[in-house]
């Protein structure tokens, strides 16, 4: 087996760095056990996470109670704080489930490495998607630049510097949970890409075998049996990846719903009259576009490759043809649809959301100009 190349080493280090940051911020409570080669819950990290969650919950509840005094002016910040708090509590309650999903994904990645006969399943485009996921997180954090000016009326009785630090930590933990899901999606995309390559390689081997005329009957049957065994393993592996993808989408669907709500709030808060308002709206739109792009890529990569359709040995071996037919009649023939409570997150949904956002910006701008005109 080939050694891990530099690109894959960098990608793996980047993924472990994301996990380390989540542990420091108290978002995740699991660690990787090198001896057992699996993820497990850590009592110390769970205590650390519960302490951080208790502090941030107290601060946010105090913050929300003050915002209730001025609901008309501060309702977007109020909704944003509630969304962040709910997602944070939900992530803490579902921490055991994410450990199970991570262990299943780790096992699948090992099986993909065996099928590919090398550990280098990550390509440059996968590392770029991870870096864009990090940029998505940083873009969201950059929106806190104007938080002091926007919320100065609401926090007169609190220490602004301490409160902003707490809010930064809470928002960071909320965004990190979204980043974790993006990282899992990128790993799944890499698995699908490698499965497509394995499928194409087996298909080429079958074409060569079908065209061969020099093999004796015994040699031919041995090679067919080997290809049939590899094909069955490939189909089983792809089915595991498919169903794990569905479970991960199911696990994070509440997070994505809250993320979309949080991403739409700036379009209700800013009128895009000055540069800051335009900057915030642009950042929010870029975040929504990137997230829906990840969904689109995963949906496209989850389709069965067309190479399966050429897996035909004609009259040579009917059992192999039946094995391929099993795949083509399974539900994994269809591409994955990423849904949250019946809403499909795809390009059409993104266009509708952006159209509504443009309408909101236009209405807010006209309302602002109408309000300023009497002066």
Tab-separated table of C-alpha atoms in Angstrom:
chain	number	residue	atom	x	y	z
A	1	UNK	CA	0.000	0.000	0.000
A	2	UNK	CA	1.232	3.468	-0.852
A	3	UNK	CA	2.250	5.906	1.863
A	4	UNK	CA	0.153	8.900	2.834
A	5	UNK	CA	1.154	11.819	0.622
A	6	UNK	CA	1.600	15.431	1.719
A	7	UNK	CA	-1.861	16.548	0.592
A	8	UNK	CA	-3.622	13.847	2.589
A	9	UNK	CA	-1.431	14.485	5.638
A	10	UNK	CA	-2.352	18.175	5.527
A	11	UNK	CA	-6.041	17.350	5.114
A	12	UNK	CA	-6.010	14.949	8.064
A	13	UNK	CA	-4.137	17.451	10.258
A	14	UNK	CA	-6.690	20.080	9.325
A	15	UNK	CA	-9.560	17.807	10.350
A	16	UNK	CA	-7.896	16.985	13.668
A	17	UNK	CA	-7.283	20.717	14.216
A	18	UNK	CA	-11.013	21.356	13.782
A	19	UNK	CA	-11.747	18.657	16.375
A	20	UNK	CA	-9.205	20.210	18.771
A	21	UNK	CA	-10.800	23.636	18.450
A	22	UNK	CA	-14.235	22.152	19.126
A	23	UNK	CA	-12.902	20.491	22.269
A	24	UNK	CA	-11.341	23.735	23.538
A	25	UNK	CA	-14.574	25.656	22.905
A	26	UNK	CA	-16.611	22.990	24.693
A	27	UNK	CA	-18.637	22.108	21.608
A	28	UNK	CA	-17.635	18.433	21.434
A	29	UNK	CA	-17.064	16.015	24.288
A	30	UNK	CA	-15.310	13.173	22.461
A	31	UNK	CA	-11.666	12.219	21.985
A	32	UNK	CA	-9.927	9.827	19.617
A	33	UNK	CA	-8.474	6.699	21.216
A	34	UNK	CA	-5.406	5.609	19.249
A	35	UNK	CA	-5.249	2.239	20.979
A	36	UNK	CA	-8.808	1.238	20.058
A	37	UNK	CA	-8.811	3.406	16.912
A	38	UNK	CA	-12.206	4.909	17.633
A	39	UNK	CA	-13.851	7.972	19.153
A	40	UNK	CA	-15.202	7.871	22.695
A	41	UNK	CA	-16.842	10.204	25.186
A	42	UNK	CA	-14.563	11.989	27.632
A	43	UNK	CA	-15.802	12.745	31.153
A	44	UNK	CA	-13.416	15.692	31.537
A	45	UNK	CA	-14.490	17.254	28.249
A	46	UNK	CA	-18.147	16.722	29.117
A	47	UNK	CA	-17.631	18.516	32.437
A	48	UNK	CA	-15.753	21.289	30.616
A	49	UNK	CA	-18.560	21.584	28.080
A	50	UNK	CA	-21.284	21.643	30.749
A	51	UNK	CA	-19.493	24.435	32.667
A	52	UNK	CA	-19.123	26.548	29.519
A	53	UNK	CA	-22.738	25.843	28.570
A	54	UNK	CA	-23.948	26.889	32.037
A	55	UNK	CA	-22.015	30.164	31.924
A	56	UNK	CA	-23.079	31.042	28.400
A	57	UNK	CA	-26.696	30.105	29.169
A	58	UNK	CA	-26.719	32.425	32.183
A	59	UNK	CA	-25.204	35.287	30.191
A	60	UNK	CA	-27.544	34.768	27.256
A	61	UNK	CA	-30.640	34.524	29.464
A	62	UNK	CA	-29.592	37.759	31.182
A	63	UNK	CA	-28.956	39.313	27.800
A	64	UNK	CA	-32.318	38.141	26.433
A	65	UNK	CA	-34.160	39.486	29.493
A	66	UNK	CA	-32.692	42.935	28.853
A	67	UNK	CA	-33.600	42.789	25.181
A	68	UNK	CA	-37.225	42.115	26.093
A	69	UNK	CA	-37.397	45.707	27.315
A	70	UNK	CA	-36.920	46.964	23.740
A	71	UNK	CA	-38.421	44.263	21.507
A	72	UNK	CA	-39.120	46.538	18.546
A	73	UNK	CA	-35.542	47.779	18.183
A	74	UNK	CA	-33.676	44.633	19.232
A	75	UNK	CA	-35.857	41.736	18.079
A	76	UNK	CA	-33.294	40.459	15.476
A	77	UNK	CA	-30.606	40.223	18.174
A	78	UNK	CA	-33.151	38.596	20.459
A	79	UNK	CA	-34.035	35.940	17.880
A	80	UNK	CA	-30.346	35.387	17.090
A	81	UNK	CA	-29.492	34.865	20.762
A	82	UNK	CA	-32.334	32.380	21.218
A	83	UNK	CA	-31.315	30.444	18.089
A	84	UNK	CA	-27.685	30.227	19.246
A	85	UNK	CA	-28.704	29.090	22.738
A	86	UNK	CA	-31.114	26.425	21.460
A	87	UNK	CA	-28.534	24.995	19.030
A	88	UNK	CA	-25.880	24.944	21.746
A	89	UNK	CA	-28.120	23.015	24.154
A	90	UNK	CA	-29.268	20.675	21.369
A	91	UNK	CA	-25.659	19.876	20.447
A	92	UNK	CA	-24.803	19.049	24.070
A	93	UNK	CA	-27.815	16.742	24.418
A	94	UNK	CA	-27.024	14.880	21.160
A	95	UNK	CA	-23.283	14.467	21.789
A	96	UNK	CA	-23.512	10.665	22.105
A	97	UNK	CA	-25.135	10.302	18.683
A	98	UNK	CA	-22.360	12.227	16.902
A	99	UNK	CA	-19.785	9.869	18.470
A	100	UNK	CA	-21.589	6.884	16.928
A	101	UNK	CA	-21.719	8.600	13.540
A	102	UNK	CA	-18.020	9.473	13.704
A	103	UNK	CA	-17.062	5.890	14.545
A	104	UNK	CA	-19.142	4.596	11.632
A	105	UNK	CA	-17.552	7.121	9.292
A	106	UNK	CA	-14.071	6.199	10.524
A	107	UNK	CA	-14.791	2.548	9.799
A	108	UNK	CA	-16.117	3.368	6.332
A	109	UNK	CA	-13.034	5.439	5.518
A	110	UNK	CA	-10.860	2.451	6.446
A	111	UNK	CA	-12.900	0.227	4.117
A	112	UNK	CA	-12.602	2.784	1.323
A	113	UNK	CA	-8.825	2.802	1.826
A	114	UNK	CA	-8.774	-0.995	1.483
A	115	UNK	CA	-10.864	-0.908	-1.689
A	116	UNK	CA	-8.680	1.837	-3.153
A	117	UNK	CA	-5.484	0.046	-2.006
A	118	UNK	CA	-4.051	3.350	-0.804
A	119	UNK	CA	-4.860	5.849	1.984
A	120	UNK	CA	-4.829	8.917	-0.294
A	121	UNK	CA	-8.559	9.420	-0.798
A	122	UNK	CA	-8.437	13.209	-0.353
A	123	UNK	CA	-7.779	15.367	-3.411
A	124	UNK	CA	-6.923	19.034	-3.683
A	125	UNK	CA	-10.586	19.971	-4.223
A	126	UNK	CA	-11.512	18.356	-0.890
A	127	UNK	CA	-8.881	20.372	0.963
A	128	UNK	CA	-10.136	23.502	-0.793
A	129	UNK	CA	-13.696	22.760	0.369
A	130	UNK	CA	-12.440	22.408	3.956
A	131	UNK	CA	-10.569	25.710	3.694
A	132	UNK	CA	-13.698	27.355	2.301
A	133	UNK	CA	-15.593	25.920	5.273
A	134	UNK	CA	-13.090	27.615	7.583
A	135	UNK	CA	-13.460	30.826	5.595
A	136	UNK	CA	-17.228	30.522	6.011
A	137	UNK	CA	-16.718	30.428	9.776
A	138	UNK	CA	-14.351	33.418	9.721
A	139	UNK	CA	-16.715	35.412	7.507
A	140	UNK	CA	-19.484	34.844	10.029
A	141	UNK	CA	-17.260	35.911	12.918
A	142	UNK	CA	-16.261	39.079	11.061
A	143	UNK	CA	-19.857	40.252	11.377
A	144	UNK	CA	-19.178	40.873	15.088
A	145	UNK	CA	-17.145	43.954	14.150
A	146	UNK	CA	-20.238	46.128	14.381
A	147	UNK	CA	-21.808	44.345	17.344
A	148	UNK	CA	-20.741	46.960	19.873
A	149	UNK	CA	-22.375	49.803	17.961
A	150	UNK	CA	-25.549	47.869	17.243
A	151	UNK	CA	-26.095	46.662	20.809
A	152	UNK	CA	-24.740	49.502	22.957
A	153	UNK	CA	-28.252	50.532	24.027
A	154	UNK	CA	-29.070	47.063	25.254
A	155	UNK	CA	-26.009	46.462	27.434
A	156	UNK	CA	-25.693	49.634	29.497
A	157	UNK	CA	-25.669	47.736	32.791
A	158	UNK	CA	-23.132	45.079	31.745
A	159	UNK	CA	-19.424	45.184	31.066
A	160	UNK	CA	-19.291	45.480	27.301
A	161	UNK	CA	-15.870	43.921	26.865
A	162	UNK	CA	-16.739	40.848	28.958
A	163	UNK	CA	-20.131	40.457	27.305
A	164	UNK	CA	-18.706	40.721	23.816
A	165	UNK	CA	-16.134	38.075	24.708
A	166	UNK	CA	-18.864	35.732	25.954
A	167	UNK	CA	-21.022	36.364	22.892
A	168	UNK	CA	-18.036	35.724	20.662
A	169	UNK	CA	-17.477	32.369	22.360
A	170	UNK	CA	-21.145	31.400	22.084
A	171	UNK	CA	-21.335	32.418	18.429
A	172	UNK	CA	-18.069	30.599	17.751
A	173	UNK	CA	-19.434	27.394	19.278
A	174	UNK	CA	-22.599	27.737	17.193
A	175	UNK	CA	-20.626	28.224	13.983
A	176	UNK	CA	-18.220	25.398	14.838
A	177	UNK	CA	-21.154	22.974	15.001
A	178	UNK	CA	-22.003	24.008	11.437
A	179	UNK	CA	-18.341	23.632	10.436
A	180	UNK	CA	-18.265	20.085	11.876
A	181	UNK	CA	-21.144	19.126	9.611
A	182	UNK	CA	-19.398	20.677	6.599
A	183	UNK	CA	-16.249	18.659	7.397
A	184	UNK	CA	-18.284	15.435	7.604
A	185	UNK	CA	-19.908	16.229	4.263
A	186	UNK	CA	-16.496	16.818	2.660
A	187	UNK	CA	-15.237	13.445	3.949
A	188	UNK	CA	-18.348	11.796	2.492
A	189	UNK	CA	-17.732	13.539	-0.841
A	190	UNK	CA	-14.173	12.158	-0.815
A	191	UNK	CA	-15.531	8.647	-0.125
A	192	UNK	CA	-17.985	8.907	-3.013
A	193	UNK	CA	-15.217	10.145	-5.329
A	194	UNK	CA	-12.998	7.189	-4.437
A	195	UNK	CA	-15.873	4.735	-4.862
A	196	UNK	CA	-16.459	6.163	-8.347
A	197	UNK	CA	-12.783	5.581	-9.178
A	198	UNK	CA	-12.964	1.998	-7.883
A	199	UNK	CA	-16.109	1.424	-9.928
A	200	UNK	CA	-14.448	2.731	-13.069
A	201	UNK	CA	-11.414	0.523	-12.460
A	202	UNK	CA	-13.539	-2.620	-12.009
A	203	UNK	CA	-15.557	-1.716	-15.076
A	204	UNK	CA	-12.372	-1.451	-17.141
A	205	UNK	CA	-11.199	-4.833	-15.823
A	206	UNK	CA	-14.509	-6.411	-16.843
A	207	UNK	CA	-14.276	-4.891	-20.310
A	208	UNK	CA	-10.789	-6.348	-20.733
A	209	UNK	CA	-11.971	-9.720	-19.448
A	210	UNK	CA	-14.936	-9.765	-21.824
A	211	UNK	CA	-12.736	-8.954	-24.795
A	212	UNK	CA	-10.094	-11.519	-23.887
A	213	UNK	CA	-10.005	-14.626	-26.082
A	214	UNK	CA	-6.885	-16.341	-24.815
A	215	UNK	CA	-8.020	-17.341	-21.351
A	216	UNK	CA	-8.961	-20.934	-20.667
A	217	UNK	CA	-12.283	-21.767	-19.062
A	218	UNK	CA	-10.762	-22.301	-15.600
A	219	UNK	CA	-8.799	-19.065	-15.625
A	220	UNK	CA	-11.823	-17.152	-16.842
A	221	UNK	CA	-14.085	-18.457	-14.068
A	222	UNK	CA	-11.487	-17.667	-11.394
A	223	UNK	CA	-11.141	-14.075	-12.610
A	224	UNK	CA	-14.918	-13.682	-12.849
A	225	UNK	CA	-15.341	-14.933	-9.285
A	226	UNK	CA	-12.718	-12.457	-8.063
A	227	UNK	CA	-14.379	-9.565	-9.864
A	228	UNK	CA	-17.767	-10.618	-8.554
A	229	UNK	CA	-16.486	-10.632	-4.953
A	230	UNK	CA	-14.912	-7.195	-5.370
A	231	UNK	CA	-18.111	-5.870	-6.948
A	232	UNK	CA	-20.241	-7.119	-4.056
A	233	UNK	CA	-17.907	-5.473	-1.538
A	234	UNK	CA	-18.071	-2.249	-3.515
A	235	UNK	CA	-21.880	-2.309	-3.587
A	236	UNK	CA	-22.067	-3.008	0.152
A	237	UNK	CA	-19.588	-0.224	0.896
A	238	UNK	CA	-21.478	2.258	-1.232
A	239	UNK	CA	-24.728	1.314	0.489
A	240	UNK	CA	-23.100	1.965	3.891
A	241	UNK	CA	-21.868	5.378	2.775
A	242	UNK	CA	-25.323	6.203	1.420
A	243	UNK	CA	-27.189	5.320	4.610
A	244	UNK	CA	-24.581	6.996	6.834
A	245	UNK	CA	-25.024	10.161	4.786
A	246	UNK	CA	-28.772	10.050	5.391
A	247	UNK	CA	-28.221	9.624	9.147
A	248	UNK	CA	-25.797	12.547	9.306
A	249	UNK	CA	-28.263	14.757	7.427
A	250	UNK	CA	-30.989	13.650	9.846
A	251	UNK	CA	-28.766	14.396	12.853
A	252	UNK	CA	-27.852	17.927	11.736
A	253	UNK	CA	-31.126	19.004	10.145
A	254	UNK	CA	-32.113	21.114	13.176
A	255	UNK	CA	-28.708	22.819	13.064
A	256	UNK	CA	-29.150	23.692	9.387
A	257	UNK	CA	-32.632	25.067	10.024
A	258	UNK	CA	-31.283	27.358	12.747
A	259	UNK	CA	-28.308	28.271	10.561
A	260	UNK	CA	-30.577	29.379	7.735
A	261	UNK	CA	-32.713	31.405	10.163
A	262	UNK	CA	-29.570	32.992	11.594
A	263	UNK	CA	-28.261	33.719	8.096
A	264	UNK	CA	-31.487	35.455	7.081
A	265	UNK	CA	-31.632	37.758	10.122
A	266	UNK	CA	-29.187	40.378	8.714
A	267	UNK	CA	-31.530	40.949	5.769
A	268	UNK	CA	-34.152	42.042	8.285
A	269	UNK	CA	-31.735	44.137	10.363
A	270	UNK	CA	-29.781	46.183	7.819
A	271	UNK	CA	-30.997	48.495	5.095
A	272	UNK	CA	-27.780	48.446	3.031
A	273	UNK	CA	-27.676	52.265	3.047
A	274	UNK	CA	-24.078	52.541	4.215
A	275	UNK	CA	-21.026	50.371	3.574
A	276	UNK	CA	-21.369	48.364	6.812
A	277	UNK	CA	-24.920	47.299	6.009
A	278	UNK	CA	-23.962	46.270	2.494
A	279	UNK	CA	-20.957	44.345	3.859
A	280	UNK	CA	-23.059	42.390	6.384
A	281	UNK	CA	-25.656	41.459	3.770
A	282	UNK	CA	-22.964	40.339	1.333
A	283	UNK	CA	-21.333	38.140	3.975
A	284	UNK	CA	-24.680	36.541	4.845
A	285	UNK	CA	-25.418	35.846	1.176
A	286	UNK	CA	-21.971	34.289	0.649
A	287	UNK	CA	-22.481	32.000	3.647
A	288	UNK	CA	-25.852	30.800	2.338
A	289	UNK	CA	-24.394	30.226	-1.135
A	290	UNK	CA	-21.467	28.214	0.208
A	291	UNK	CA	-23.678	26.006	2.382
A	292	UNK	CA	-26.094	25.219	-0.456
A	293	UNK	CA	-23.091	24.559	-2.737
A	294	UNK	CA	-21.872	21.874	-0.318
A	295	UNK	CA	-25.337	20.297	-0.412
A	296	UNK	CA	-25.360	20.391	-4.213
A	297	UNK	CA	-21.917	18.755	-4.498
A	298	UNK	CA	-22.851	15.985	-2.060
A	299	UNK	CA	-26.111	15.353	-3.909
A	300	UNK	CA	-24.354	15.058	-7.271
A	301	UNK	CA	-21.554	12.837	-5.965
A	302	UNK	CA	-24.013	10.456	-4.314
A	303	UNK	CA	-25.399	9.323	-7.675
A	304	UNK	CA	-24.501	5.867	-8.956
A	305	UNK	CA	-21.745	6.214	-11.507
A	306	UNK	CA	-22.612	5.329	-15.086
A	307	UNK	CA	-19.779	2.813	-15.077
A	308	UNK	CA	-22.067	0.352	-13.302
A	309	UNK	CA	-24.210	0.188	-16.437
A	310	UNK	CA	-21.286	-1.313	-18.385
A	311	UNK	CA	-20.798	-4.126	-15.862
A	312	UNK	CA	-21.973	-6.776	-18.288
A	313	UNK	CA	-20.342	-10.129	-19.063
A	314	UNK	CA	-23.107	-11.246	-21.392
A	315	UNK	CA	-23.501	-14.991	-21.536
A	316	UNK	CA	-20.308	-15.635	-19.587
A	317	UNK	CA	-21.579	-15.216	-16.032
A	318	UNK	CA	-25.221	-14.496	-15.217
A	319	UNK	CA	-24.611	-14.324	-11.459
A	320	UNK	CA	-22.384	-11.258	-11.873
A	321	UNK	CA	-25.061	-9.560	-13.980
A	322	UNK	CA	-27.637	-10.241	-11.254
A	323	UNK	CA	-25.286	-8.697	-8.683
A	324	UNK	CA	-25.146	-5.490	-10.715
A	325	UNK	CA	-28.922	-5.506	-11.229
A	326	UNK	CA	-29.368	-5.551	-7.452
A	327	UNK	CA	-27.583	-2.223	-7.255
A	328	UNK	CA	-29.493	-0.647	-10.116
A	329	UNK	CA	-32.822	-1.541	-8.483
A	330	UNK	CA	-31.875	-0.332	-5.000
A	331	UNK	CA	-32.847	3.052	-3.639
A	332	UNK	CA	-29.220	4.186	-3.764
A	333	UNK	CA	-29.635	4.598	-7.491
A	334	UNK	CA	-31.211	7.977	-6.744
A	335	UNK	CA	-29.166	10.944	-5.663
A	336	UNK	CA	-29.358	12.046	-2.059
A	337	UNK	CA	-31.771	14.868	-1.323
A	338	UNK	CA	-30.760	16.941	1.682
A	339	UNK	CA	-33.988	17.835	3.474
A	340	UNK	CA	-34.857	19.681	6.660
A	341	UNK	CA	-38.444	19.044	7.713
A	342	UNK	CA	-39.602	18.521	4.147
A	343	UNK	CA	-37.640	21.426	2.625
A	344	UNK	CA	-35.028	20.388	0.056
A	345	UNK	CA	-31.789	22.367	0.332
A	346	UNK	CA	-30.718	22.707	-3.267
A	347	UNK	CA	-30.001	25.371	-5.876
A	348	UNK	CA	-33.697	26.069	-6.458
A	349	UNK	CA	-34.195	26.661	-2.741
A	350	UNK	CA	-31.153	28.952	-2.670
A	351	UNK	CA	-32.498	31.043	-5.558
A	352	UNK	CA	-35.856	31.415	-3.802
A	353	UNK	CA	-34.174	32.440	-0.552
A	354	UNK	CA	-31.942	34.983	-2.281
A	355	UNK	CA	-34.946	36.388	-4.155
A	356	UNK	CA	-36.816	36.868	-0.869
A	357	UNK	CA	-33.693	38.491	0.625
A	358	UNK	CA	-33.477	40.937	-2.282
A	359	UNK	CA	-37.149	41.784	-1.757
A	360	UNK	CA	-36.541	42.402	1.951
A	361	UNK	CA	-33.562	44.641	1.206
A	362	UNK	CA	-35.642	46.655	-1.293
A	363	UNK	CA	-38.538	47.060	1.174
A	364	UNK	CA	-36.201	48.070	4.021
A	365	UNK	CA	-34.409	50.565	1.807
A	366	UNK	CA	-37.666	52.139	0.618
A	367	UNK	CA	-38.906	52.326	4.193
A	368	UNK	CA	-35.670	54.005	5.281
A	369	UNK	CA	-35.796	56.549	2.451
A	370	UNK	CA	-39.470	57.288	3.190
A	371	UNK	CA	-38.654	57.804	6.848
A	372	UNK	CA	-35.778	60.161	6.036
A	373	UNK	CA	-37.599	62.185	3.354
A	374	UNK	CA	-39.640	64.461	5.714
A	375	UNK	CA	-36.395	65.698	7.211
